[in-house]
Amino acid sequence: MKTAASLSAGLLLSAALAFAAPAAAGAAPARVTPMTPDIVTAYDELRPSADFIKRVEMVPMRDGVKLYTVIFMRKGVKDAPILLSRTPYDAQKSTARVASQKLTEVLPAMDAPFVDDGYIRVYQDIRGLHHSEGEWIMNRPLAGPLNDSGIDESTDAYDTIDWLVKNVAESNGKVGIIGSSYLGFTALMAEIDPHPALKAAAPQSPMVDGWRGDDWFHNGAFRVSSFDYALEMSQDKGSGSAIPHGAGDDYTLYLKAGSAGDFARQWGLDAIPFVQKLMQNPAYTPFWSLQAVDALLAQRPLTVPTMLIVGQWDQEDSYGAPAVYRALADSPRRRAPVSLVIGPWRHSGVNHYGYELGALTFRGDTAAEFRTRYLKPFFDHYLKDGADPRTPAALSYATGADRWNESPRWPMGTPTPLYLSAGFGLSFDKPAQAGHDDYVSDPAKPVPFLPRPIHMGDPFQWKPWLVHDQRFVSDRPDVLVYESAPLDASLHIMGAPGVELYAATSGRDSDWVVKLIDIYPDDSPEPAREGSKPSLAGFELPVGIEIFRGRYVHGFDAPRALTPGKVETYRFALPNVDHVFLPGHRIGVQVQSSLFPLYDRNPQTWVDNLFDARPADYRAATQSVHRGAAHASRLLLPVVR
């Protein structure tokens, strides 16, 4: 029997629950009890007050696989162009930067000018990753010798664009594609047999050739950080975790492991198919050459106006954009304009703040300036019938002089020899007398690419590493340091500095690392922005750094042992730059034989496959860099006269 007190308490509880129930238009929500489960099946974050429309579609491909696609537009938009990105990095998260009812807060910052101007923004998970169906293959090869499925990123882009222009009623039927890194790769692949509605493309830092100079190898030297990426992308449809090796110094971690193959086996990475593809193809086999996107594009008439974009200090994909430009700029097959943009940025820096990089400070937000003055007008012209922006064939930012340069071609500079000379000097005059400088390269004590401790997963180390002051290794006995006299006048270079290194080793294999450096005067002023930035007095700014694996000196597809003591000619290029060496600065060149643990160690003995090198294979070798007379080692600087 209920008491008056219990009846009163029950009435109060019922009243409280009724008061707590949310008010809503239409039917009242079901009443709850103390035991109603406190879980909802879904919550719609998009409220009526939102200034945008969001649609999620599973877009069908020609083989029946459906790809997760997120479509954003401002309310009231009509007759609007579509800007598409095809990503392996989760379209759902890419379009949820901030939980907000404002479109410009939800999407990445670089999208704001586009969506504010009535563009429809579309992000899509590529096949097999995150919320899309199908099987994922890293950089899925084009249908052909390496891919008999008939399905690739080109066909998926075609089918996606076809569906969008037929099913997004607010569209004007014109589509542009944009994206950086892997998204740059998918943007380029969309240009192979493109859909007629694809009117413009802006691939940024695209992955083009993973062996020659993007992500996995550089001129045959393996980038060990590839292992982390392979593991992360191979788990949970692209949402996996990194190698659980703790927070210690990566230098010690990889050194103790032995070869790169030993490291992979130690952590069970050899069970990952893509890791096996890397380890089974250490040379430039058809696995790499038949996937090279620059070569694939060169075989076809370019019909989509293309703006290729890269950072001068891109620490991941410096090779791809200039390689595609070289393949297309003078091609008789080309039917559409192509341009190259080189900004003062790190990898994907074009989409972020461009005020600074490492110790360097620029005169403004160079990335936002580029996007406003050049990128958006490019898309406006082709997708909205906007005014012709007269995009230059080449646009580059002259670091050192702090200005944009518009050029009719790339490169602009004339190759000008800068010779290594006696007394560790540099000269534009060829030394008549022959000589050589020696050092001992010991794989047990490789030259670090950053001051220790090294954590390649730390963005504060990784993103700006290419502009790190090189004085930290200049006093090592296994690094040769050459310096010019202070310059009397500015020296402006625009292009990819070439390397012609005449060198010999006492071993049977060797790596050669060359750095071109701008050495600041000791009385350089403090940087423009105070705070944590170091003084630039005496700063040694790397203008370009590259590596070459010696076994490939006679052909990337034909590795062979070096003959001890024989002088070989190593020819390779540093990354493309627009840089001004100012009066009073000196030009520096460093030569060494390791860059660890960014690249795996060369045993310096002959091993058929370096992933299988054993501890006994790693031996010290005497390296000889020759200068003068018939063996005049030099850099070919692309000097603007």
XYZ file of C-alpha atoms in Angstrom:
641
model
C 0.000 0.000 0.000
C 1.459 3.372 -1.094
C 1.898 6.054 1.505
C 1.189 9.717 0.901
C 4.937 10.381 0.916
C 5.612 7.752 -1.757
C 2.762 9.063 -3.942
C 4.144 12.588 -3.581
C 7.644 11.448 -4.533
C 6.302 9.582 -7.551
C 4.421 12.636 -8.756
C 7.546 14.781 -8.343
C 9.674 12.248 -10.301
C 7.113 12.080 -13.112
C 6.979 15.854 -13.278
C 10.784 16.080 -13.380
C 11.042 13.511 -16.162
C 8.321 15.255 -18.139
C 10.135 18.596 -17.719
C 13.428 17.022 -18.830
C 11.929 15.522 -21.991
C 12.985 17.622 -25.022
C 10.380 19.752 -26.683
C 9.938 19.087 -30.384
C 7.665 20.097 -33.175
C 4.979 17.561 -33.994
C 4.443 14.471 -31.884
C 5.805 14.549 -28.338
C 8.671 12.144 -27.629
C 7.872 8.929 -25.832
C 7.824 9.219 -22.070
C 10.797 7.729 -20.291
C 11.151 5.834 -17.062
C 14.142 5.496 -14.741
C 15.032 2.283 -16.625
C 14.802 3.642 -20.174
C 18.204 2.824 -21.788
C 20.276 5.988 -22.124
C 21.462 5.266 -25.646
C 20.252 6.767 -28.890
C 20.662 5.074 -32.244
C 21.729 8.290 -33.947
C 22.123 12.020 -33.463
C 21.763 14.435 -36.337
C 24.457 17.080 -35.853
C 23.062 19.120 -38.724
C 20.513 21.472 -37.166
C 17.967 23.630 -39.022
C 20.150 26.660 -38.279
C 23.066 25.264 -40.325
C 24.109 27.338 -43.320
C 24.841 24.269 -45.430
C 23.475 21.045 -46.831
C 25.326 17.777 -46.299
C 24.577 14.583 -48.162
C 26.226 11.204 -47.783
C 25.968 8.900 -50.773
C 27.278 5.463 -51.633
C 28.215 6.069 -55.240
C 28.213 2.939 -57.443
C 31.192 2.063 -59.624
C 31.009 0.067 -62.852
C 31.771 -3.208 -61.048
C 29.051 -2.658 -58.427
C 31.359 -1.509 -55.611
C 30.021 1.568 -53.814
C 32.221 4.412 -52.586
C 31.403 6.581 -49.579
C 30.968 10.155 -50.774
C 30.232 13.306 -48.742
C 28.693 16.274 -50.547
C 28.631 19.771 -49.047
C 27.129 22.994 -50.334
C 25.707 26.222 -48.993
C 21.960 26.423 -48.744
C 20.445 28.005 -51.810
C 23.322 27.119 -54.143
C 22.400 26.344 -57.740
C 24.181 26.061 -61.088
C 27.362 25.443 -59.074
C 30.669 23.780 -59.958
C 31.883 20.715 -58.083
C 35.332 20.517 -56.476
C 36.216 16.875 -55.813
C 38.875 15.198 -53.654
C 39.357 11.429 -53.576
C 41.100 10.461 -50.344
C 42.528 7.468 -48.465
C 42.385 9.478 -45.221
C 38.696 9.194 -44.239
C 36.248 11.505 -46.000
C 34.043 11.594 -42.908
C 36.816 12.977 -40.683
C 38.148 15.234 -43.434
C 34.802 16.998 -43.462
C 34.381 17.317 -39.699
C 37.175 19.709 -38.772
C 34.981 21.458 -36.181
C 31.549 20.430 -34.893
C 29.705 23.454 -36.195
C 26.715 24.717 -38.143
C 28.989 26.838 -40.336
C 30.261 25.319 -43.546
C 33.602 27.128 -43.437
C 34.307 25.697 -39.982
C 33.362 22.131 -40.889
C 35.531 21.844 -43.991
C 39.334 22.231 -44.182
C 40.497 25.852 -44.095
C 41.601 25.934 -47.728
C 37.992 25.222 -48.793
C 36.526 28.414 -47.336
C 36.997 30.672 -50.406
C 35.444 28.027 -52.629
C 32.368 27.194 -50.569
C 31.831 30.876 -49.787
C 31.700 31.447 -53.530
C 29.119 28.775 -54.208
C 31.216 25.714 -55.001
C 29.920 22.256 -54.140
C 32.648 20.459 -52.181
C 32.879 16.670 -52.442
C 35.132 14.254 -50.567
C 35.205 10.523 -51.314
C 36.855 7.531 -49.635
C 38.757 5.622 -52.300
C 38.034 1.977 -52.919
C 38.538 -0.347 -49.949
C 39.269 2.278 -47.289
C 37.238 3.638 -44.381
C 33.548 3.654 -45.344
C 33.936 2.566 -48.971
C 33.456 -0.941 -50.275
C 35.915 -3.004 -52.280
C 39.565 -3.976 -51.967
C 42.315 -1.424 -51.401
C 45.671 -1.646 -53.167
C 48.357 0.953 -52.432
C 48.595 3.290 -55.433
C 46.400 0.890 -57.368
C 48.108 0.440 -60.771
C 46.395 1.524 -63.957
C 44.499 -1.258 -65.702
C 47.029 -3.017 -67.893
C 50.132 -5.179 -67.375
C 50.071 -4.875 -63.560
C 46.293 -4.839 -63.141
C 44.003 -7.201 -65.051
C 40.857 -6.193 -63.144
C 39.903 -3.344 -65.465
C 39.357 -1.194 -62.378
C 41.714 1.548 -61.201
C 41.678 5.042 -59.729
C 41.057 6.464 -63.190
C 37.891 4.422 -63.767
C 36.667 5.124 -60.233
C 37.176 8.867 -60.758
C 35.324 8.677 -64.084
C 32.388 6.810 -62.560
C 32.267 9.193 -59.583
C 32.204 12.295 -61.781
C 29.574 10.720 -64.033
C 27.319 10.046 -61.037
C 27.841 13.514 -59.537
C 26.911 15.490 -62.646
C 23.821 13.329 -63.164
C 22.622 13.234 -59.545
C 23.577 16.538 -57.904
C 20.835 18.803 -59.183
C 22.551 21.946 -57.944
C 25.589 21.302 -60.181
C 26.412 23.186 -63.379
C 27.910 19.994 -64.804
C 31.544 21.081 -64.408
C 33.978 19.334 -62.066
C 37.459 20.172 -60.808
C 39.695 17.853 -58.829
C 42.234 18.781 -56.162
C 44.256 17.145 -53.419
C 47.708 16.678 -51.938
C 50.042 13.709 -51.579
C 47.997 10.524 -52.100
C 45.116 12.793 -53.107
C 47.490 14.343 -55.638
C 48.012 10.862 -57.061
C 44.268 10.244 -57.348
C 43.855 13.672 -58.972
C 46.427 12.789 -61.638
C 44.855 9.392 -62.201
C 41.527 11.130 -62.888
C 43.240 12.821 -65.842
C 43.977 9.508 -67.539
C 40.988 8.882 -69.813
C 39.120 11.706 -68.037
C 35.363 12.203 -67.873
C 34.234 15.028 -70.205
C 32.896 16.952 -67.189
C 36.386 17.136 -65.623
C 37.447 20.653 -66.582
C 40.432 21.423 -64.307
C 42.876 19.689 -61.961
C 45.295 20.886 -59.284
C 47.388 17.935 -58.043
C 49.454 19.019 -55.029
C 52.654 17.187 -54.025
C 51.437 14.151 -55.966
C 52.875 10.669 -55.507
C 54.181 9.969 -59.016
C 57.162 7.607 -58.921
C 57.704 5.857 -55.596
C 61.188 4.646 -56.522
C 62.770 7.603 -58.301
C 62.020 10.239 -55.681
C 58.627 10.045 -53.961
C 57.683 8.364 -50.677
C 59.270 4.882 -50.728
C 62.725 5.236 -52.319
C 64.981 8.031 -53.581
C 67.304 6.911 -56.379
C 67.205 3.417 -54.911
C 67.770 4.297 -51.236
C 64.887 3.046 -49.076
C 63.020 5.398 -46.739
C 62.420 3.388 -43.570
C 59.499 5.539 -42.420
C 57.570 3.796 -45.201
C 57.063 0.913 -42.779
C 54.928 2.956 -40.396
C 52.737 4.225 -43.207
C 52.319 0.737 -44.661
C 51.215 -0.643 -41.292
C 48.779 2.180 -40.573
C 47.126 1.970 -43.984
C 46.940 -1.836 -44.033
C 44.863 -2.148 -40.846
C 41.230 -1.349 -40.100
C 40.544 -0.051 -43.609
C 43.181 2.642 -43.311
C 42.685 3.508 -39.630
C 45.467 1.409 -38.141
C 48.114 2.284 -35.587
C 51.825 2.860 -36.032
C 54.555 0.390 -35.109
C 54.436 0.022 -31.293
C 58.162 0.483 -30.733
C 57.914 3.054 -27.966
C 59.256 6.576 -27.655
C 63.003 5.968 -27.907
C 65.441 7.504 -30.366
C 64.673 6.215 -33.880
C 68.390 6.331 -34.676
C 69.116 3.740 -31.980
C 65.993 1.726 -32.791
C 66.839 1.165 -36.453
C 70.570 0.794 -35.856
C 70.057 -2.029 -33.351
C 67.573 -3.779 -35.643
C 70.137 -4.338 -38.405
C 68.931 -4.143 -41.981
C 65.598 -2.618 -42.955
C 64.448 -6.176 -43.657
C 65.483 -7.278 -40.168
C 63.456 -4.415 -38.726
C 60.421 -5.470 -40.765
C 60.722 -9.074 -39.646
C 61.278 -8.078 -36.007
C 57.974 -6.193 -35.928
C 55.979 -8.614 -38.088
C 55.746 -6.136 -40.931
C 56.813 -8.742 -43.480
C 53.269 -10.123 -43.263
C 51.951 -6.930 -44.873
C 51.577 -7.354 -48.644
C 52.771 -3.847 -49.497
C 55.901 -4.307 -47.366
C 56.627 -7.462 -49.337
C 56.169 -5.497 -52.570
C 58.786 -3.026 -51.341
C 61.218 -5.718 -50.218
C 60.819 -7.781 -53.392
C 61.418 -4.786 -55.666
C 64.500 -2.925 -54.367
C 65.559 -2.054 -57.944
C 63.611 -0.162 -60.600
C 61.679 -3.188 -61.817
C 58.537 -3.028 -63.997
C 56.608 -2.943 -60.724
C 57.824 0.667 -60.434
C 58.371 1.761 -64.021
C 54.927 0.642 -65.190
C 53.308 2.596 -62.347
C 55.194 5.867 -62.959
C 52.372 8.353 -63.431
C 54.477 10.860 -65.380
C 55.179 8.200 -68.002
C 51.515 7.163 -68.117
C 50.388 10.749 -68.678
C 53.048 11.347 -71.346
C 51.519 8.535 -73.411
C 48.177 10.342 -73.636
C 46.978 13.729 -74.870
C 46.465 15.967 -71.858
C 42.929 17.341 -72.189
C 42.400 18.726 -68.674
C 43.966 22.099 -67.744
C 46.395 21.220 -64.951
C 48.150 23.199 -62.228
C 50.893 21.103 -60.583
C 51.878 22.287 -57.089
C 54.796 21.356 -54.824
C 56.735 22.748 -51.886
C 60.393 23.636 -52.354
C 61.130 21.762 -49.136
C 58.628 18.927 -49.580
C 59.954 16.206 -47.284
C 57.825 13.453 -48.848
C 56.992 14.023 -52.526
C 59.382 16.534 -54.044
C 59.836 14.538 -57.238
C 56.345 14.074 -58.639
C 54.993 17.477 -59.689
C 58.148 18.606 -61.571
C 58.405 15.159 -63.206
C 54.858 15.417 -64.562
C 55.539 18.964 -65.751
C 58.660 17.779 -67.601
C 56.662 14.987 -69.207
C 53.843 17.240 -70.386
C 55.126 20.778 -70.944
C 56.732 20.129 -74.340
C 54.697 17.085 -75.322
C 53.227 17.223 -78.839
C 50.272 15.269 -77.450
C 49.266 18.022 -75.026
C 45.875 19.622 -75.753
C 45.433 21.630 -72.548
C 47.642 24.023 -70.571
C 49.885 22.766 -67.787
C 51.655 24.885 -65.189
C 54.066 24.256 -62.320
C 53.947 25.998 -58.933
C 56.832 25.801 -56.434
C 56.124 27.479 -53.109
C 58.283 27.932 -49.986
C 56.493 25.105 -48.218
C 56.885 21.681 -46.673
C 54.770 18.720 -47.816
C 51.137 19.819 -48.331
C 52.073 23.243 -46.946
C 50.059 24.937 -49.695
C 46.895 24.086 -47.744
C 48.051 25.488 -44.424
C 49.591 28.686 -43.079
C 52.549 29.829 -45.150
C 54.121 32.455 -42.880
C 57.119 30.371 -41.916
C 58.963 27.081 -42.093
C 61.360 26.071 -39.349
C 63.672 29.011 -38.657
C 62.564 30.796 -41.840
C 59.984 33.582 -41.792
C 58.389 34.924 -44.971
C 56.875 38.332 -45.668
C 53.311 37.060 -45.332
C 51.088 34.002 -45.601
C 52.532 32.735 -48.868
C 50.087 29.802 -49.039
C 46.953 31.932 -48.614
C 48.357 34.482 -51.065
C 48.852 31.771 -53.679
C 45.424 30.259 -53.147
C 43.746 33.671 -53.467
C 45.752 35.116 -56.376
C 46.281 32.004 -58.477
C 44.545 28.791 -57.396
C 40.949 29.959 -57.074
C 41.037 32.131 -60.234
C 42.338 29.038 -62.072
C 39.312 26.995 -61.044
C 36.914 29.931 -61.476
C 37.978 30.291 -65.092
C 37.412 26.672 -66.056
C 34.461 25.835 -63.783
C 32.539 29.143 -63.581
C 33.481 30.842 -66.869
C 35.441 33.427 -64.908
C 38.014 35.763 -66.375
C 41.144 34.175 -67.813
C 43.735 34.479 -65.014
C 46.548 33.998 -67.535
C 48.200 31.441 -65.295
C 51.950 31.499 -65.946
C 53.646 28.343 -67.158
C 55.748 28.449 -63.999
C 55.134 30.213 -60.708
C 57.790 30.026 -58.022
C 58.664 31.778 -54.796
C 62.213 33.121 -54.667
C 63.405 32.229 -51.189
C 66.118 34.552 -50.040
C 64.522 37.428 -51.960
C 60.983 36.819 -50.616
C 58.960 37.314 -53.794
C 56.835 35.427 -56.307
C 58.198 34.964 -59.832
C 56.014 34.342 -62.896
C 57.974 32.581 -65.660
C 57.245 31.414 -69.214
C 58.853 28.012 -68.646
C 60.674 25.817 -66.140
C 63.541 25.639 -65.471
C 64.533 29.261 -66.030
C 68.211 28.968 -65.109
C 71.154 27.985 -67.279
C 73.229 25.055 -65.940
C 76.408 26.618 -64.588
C 79.201 24.436 -63.143
C 80.270 25.055 -59.562
C 83.373 22.932 -58.930
C 84.689 21.323 -55.783
C 88.221 22.654 -55.397
C 91.345 22.142 -53.302
C 91.254 23.250 -49.688
C 87.554 22.391 -49.507
C 86.602 25.381 -51.610
C 84.037 25.949 -54.370
C 84.769 27.748 -57.606
C 83.058 28.583 -60.892
C 86.445 28.017 -62.517
C 87.381 24.420 -63.267
C 90.441 23.354 -61.248
C 93.277 22.285 -63.513
C 94.987 20.119 -60.926
C 93.523 16.751 -60.034
C 93.012 15.705 -56.433
C 90.635 13.947 -54.102
C 89.278 14.248 -50.586
C 88.751 11.114 -48.492
C 86.672 10.066 -45.530
C 85.724 6.824 -43.843
C 82.060 5.886 -43.922
C 81.194 3.450 -41.132
C 77.706 1.881 -41.197
C 78.020 1.395 -37.428
C 78.048 5.188 -37.029
C 75.843 6.582 -39.820
C 75.360 10.323 -40.264
C 72.000 11.398 -38.763
C 69.600 13.486 -40.834
C 68.545 15.445 -37.733
C 70.115 16.047 -34.315
C 69.382 13.191 -31.927
C 67.110 12.059 -30.438
C 65.184 11.560 -33.664
C 61.464 10.869 -33.748
C 60.272 10.669 -37.341
C 56.665 10.559 -36.177
C 57.013 13.932 -34.443
C 55.564 16.544 -36.827
C 57.724 19.268 -35.274
C 60.798 17.331 -36.376
C 59.499 15.765 -39.572
C 57.736 18.621 -41.348
C 60.596 21.180 -41.312
C 63.587 18.833 -41.370
C 64.702 19.945 -44.847
C 65.434 23.463 -43.585
C 67.314 22.399 -40.447
C 70.649 24.146 -39.813
C 73.342 21.821 -41.199
C 76.061 22.899 -38.788
C 75.083 19.969 -36.585
C 77.071 17.575 -38.840
C 79.665 19.893 -40.379
C 82.391 18.852 -37.931
C 81.951 15.091 -38.404
C 84.983 13.406 -40.006
C 82.695 11.480 -42.376
C 81.167 14.641 -43.892
C 83.103 16.630 -46.485
C 82.362 20.361 -46.304
C 83.096 22.719 -49.204
C 82.491 26.478 -49.056
C 82.760 29.377 -51.493
C 84.059 32.836 -50.707
C 81.390 35.373 -49.656
C 79.374 36.436 -52.691
C 79.868 39.959 -54.048
C 76.460 39.938 -55.744
C 73.227 37.983 -55.573
C 73.157 34.578 -57.250
C 69.705 33.494 -58.401
C 68.954 29.850 -59.295
C 65.691 28.541 -60.776
C 65.512 24.834 -61.523
C 66.843 21.541 -60.219
C 70.568 21.760 -59.343
C 72.407 18.877 -60.949
C 75.115 16.750 -59.350
C 78.096 15.292 -61.223
C 80.105 13.506 -58.573
C 83.292 11.664 -59.485
C 83.891 9.271 -56.627
C 85.400 5.936 -55.666
C 84.975 3.590 -52.730
C 87.053 0.834 -51.192
C 83.830 -1.146 -50.817
C 81.550 -2.742 -53.392
C 78.529 -0.500 -52.884
C 78.023 2.980 -51.511
C 75.481 5.741 -50.996
C 76.260 9.333 -51.925
C 74.445 12.225 -50.272
C 74.924 15.759 -51.601
C 73.611 18.925 -49.958
C 73.541 22.419 -51.478
C 73.618 24.979 -48.655
C 73.139 28.735 -48.259
C 75.554 29.843 -45.513
C 74.412 33.041 -43.829
C 76.943 35.651 -42.658
C 77.860 35.608 -38.996
C 76.353 39.064 -38.615
C 72.938 38.165 -40.050
C 70.140 39.997 -38.235
C 67.695 38.300 -35.955
C 64.641 36.794 -37.673
C 61.717 39.121 -38.231
C 59.551 37.343 -35.676
C 60.892 37.060 -32.153
C 60.263 34.144 -29.829
C 61.505 30.595 -30.134
C 63.167 31.066 -33.509
C 66.967 30.900 -33.512
C 69.254 33.607 -34.774
C 70.154 33.231 -38.436
C 73.748 34.345 -37.817
C 75.928 31.707 -39.474
C 72.856 29.616 -40.293
C 73.437 26.849 -42.844
C 70.200 26.567 -44.800
C 69.886 23.481 -46.996
C 68.639 24.573 -50.400
C 68.470 20.964 -51.561
C 69.400 17.488 -50.298
C 69.369 14.209 -52.228
C 70.785 10.677 -52.092
C 71.954 8.207 -54.741
C 72.527 4.473 -54.202
C 75.794 3.589 -55.934
C 74.802 0.158 -57.262
C 72.503 1.894 -59.757
C 75.182 4.047 -61.399
C 74.905 2.020 -64.621
C 71.120 1.761 -64.665
C 68.289 1.854 -62.157
C 67.028 -1.509 -63.410
C 70.485 -3.106 -63.443
C 72.197 -3.000 -60.034
C 75.775 -4.185 -60.006
C 78.693 -4.249 -57.598
C 81.117 -1.341 -57.670
C 84.767 -2.015 -58.397
C 86.867 -1.016 -55.362
C 88.977 2.042 -56.135
C 87.349 2.713 -59.515
C 86.166 6.278 -60.094
C 82.522 6.327 -61.181
C 80.429 9.272 -62.336
C 77.260 9.734 -60.305
C 74.724 12.023 -61.971
C 71.503 12.955 -60.227
C 69.411 16.011 -59.440
C 68.538 17.874 -56.276
C 64.923 19.060 -55.826
C 63.648 21.992 -57.899
C 64.150 25.390 -56.266
C 63.834 29.116 -56.780
C 66.432 30.589 -54.450
C 68.558 33.724 -54.209
C 71.942 33.573 -52.471
C 72.337 37.136 -51.202
C 75.537 39.211 -51.180
C 77.749 38.307 -48.232
C 76.363 34.744 -48.120
C 78.507 31.773 -49.057
C 77.554 28.690 -51.027
C 78.165 25.403 -49.235
C 78.228 21.783 -50.362
C 78.328 18.765 -48.082
C 79.064 15.211 -49.244
C 78.487 12.132 -47.085
C 77.452 8.482 -47.437
C 74.500 8.089 -45.087
C 71.398 9.992 -44.018
C 70.066 7.902 -41.168
C 67.524 6.737 -40.172
C 65.613 8.501 -42.945
C 67.259 6.072 -45.376
C 68.413 2.535 -44.655
C 72.132 1.977 -44.289
C 74.185 0.757 -47.218
C 76.326 -2.238 -46.077
C 79.081 -1.045 -48.467
C 79.672 -4.671 -49.425
C 77.756 -6.423 -52.202
C 74.417 -7.863 -51.128
C 71.911 -8.877 -53.816
C 68.989 -7.434 -51.871
C 69.798 -4.925 -49.111
C 66.672 -5.961 -47.201
C 68.477 -9.264 -46.608
C 71.809 -7.809 -45.444
C 73.345 -9.563 -42.431
C 75.316 -7.906 -39.622
C 78.638 -9.136 -41.073
C 77.839 -7.425 -44.377
C 78.096 -3.936 -42.863
C 81.684 -2.737 -43.159
C 83.476 0.586 -43.094
C 84.786 1.895 -46.409
C 87.078 4.686 -47.508
C 85.295 7.095 -49.821
C 87.180 9.330 -52.246
C 85.582 12.380 -53.852
C 87.636 13.512 -56.836
C 88.056 17.082 -58.031
C 89.782 18.868 -60.868
C 91.123 17.854 -64.282
C 89.341 14.829 -65.813
C 87.396 14.048 -62.652
C 86.102 17.494 -61.748
C 83.181 16.927 -59.371
C 80.677 19.737 -59.670
C 77.177 20.961 -59.129
C 75.291 22.395 -62.096
C 73.482 25.408 -60.694
C 70.533 26.670 -62.792
C 71.693 30.294 -62.707
C 69.402 33.073 -63.932
C 71.502 35.557 -65.891
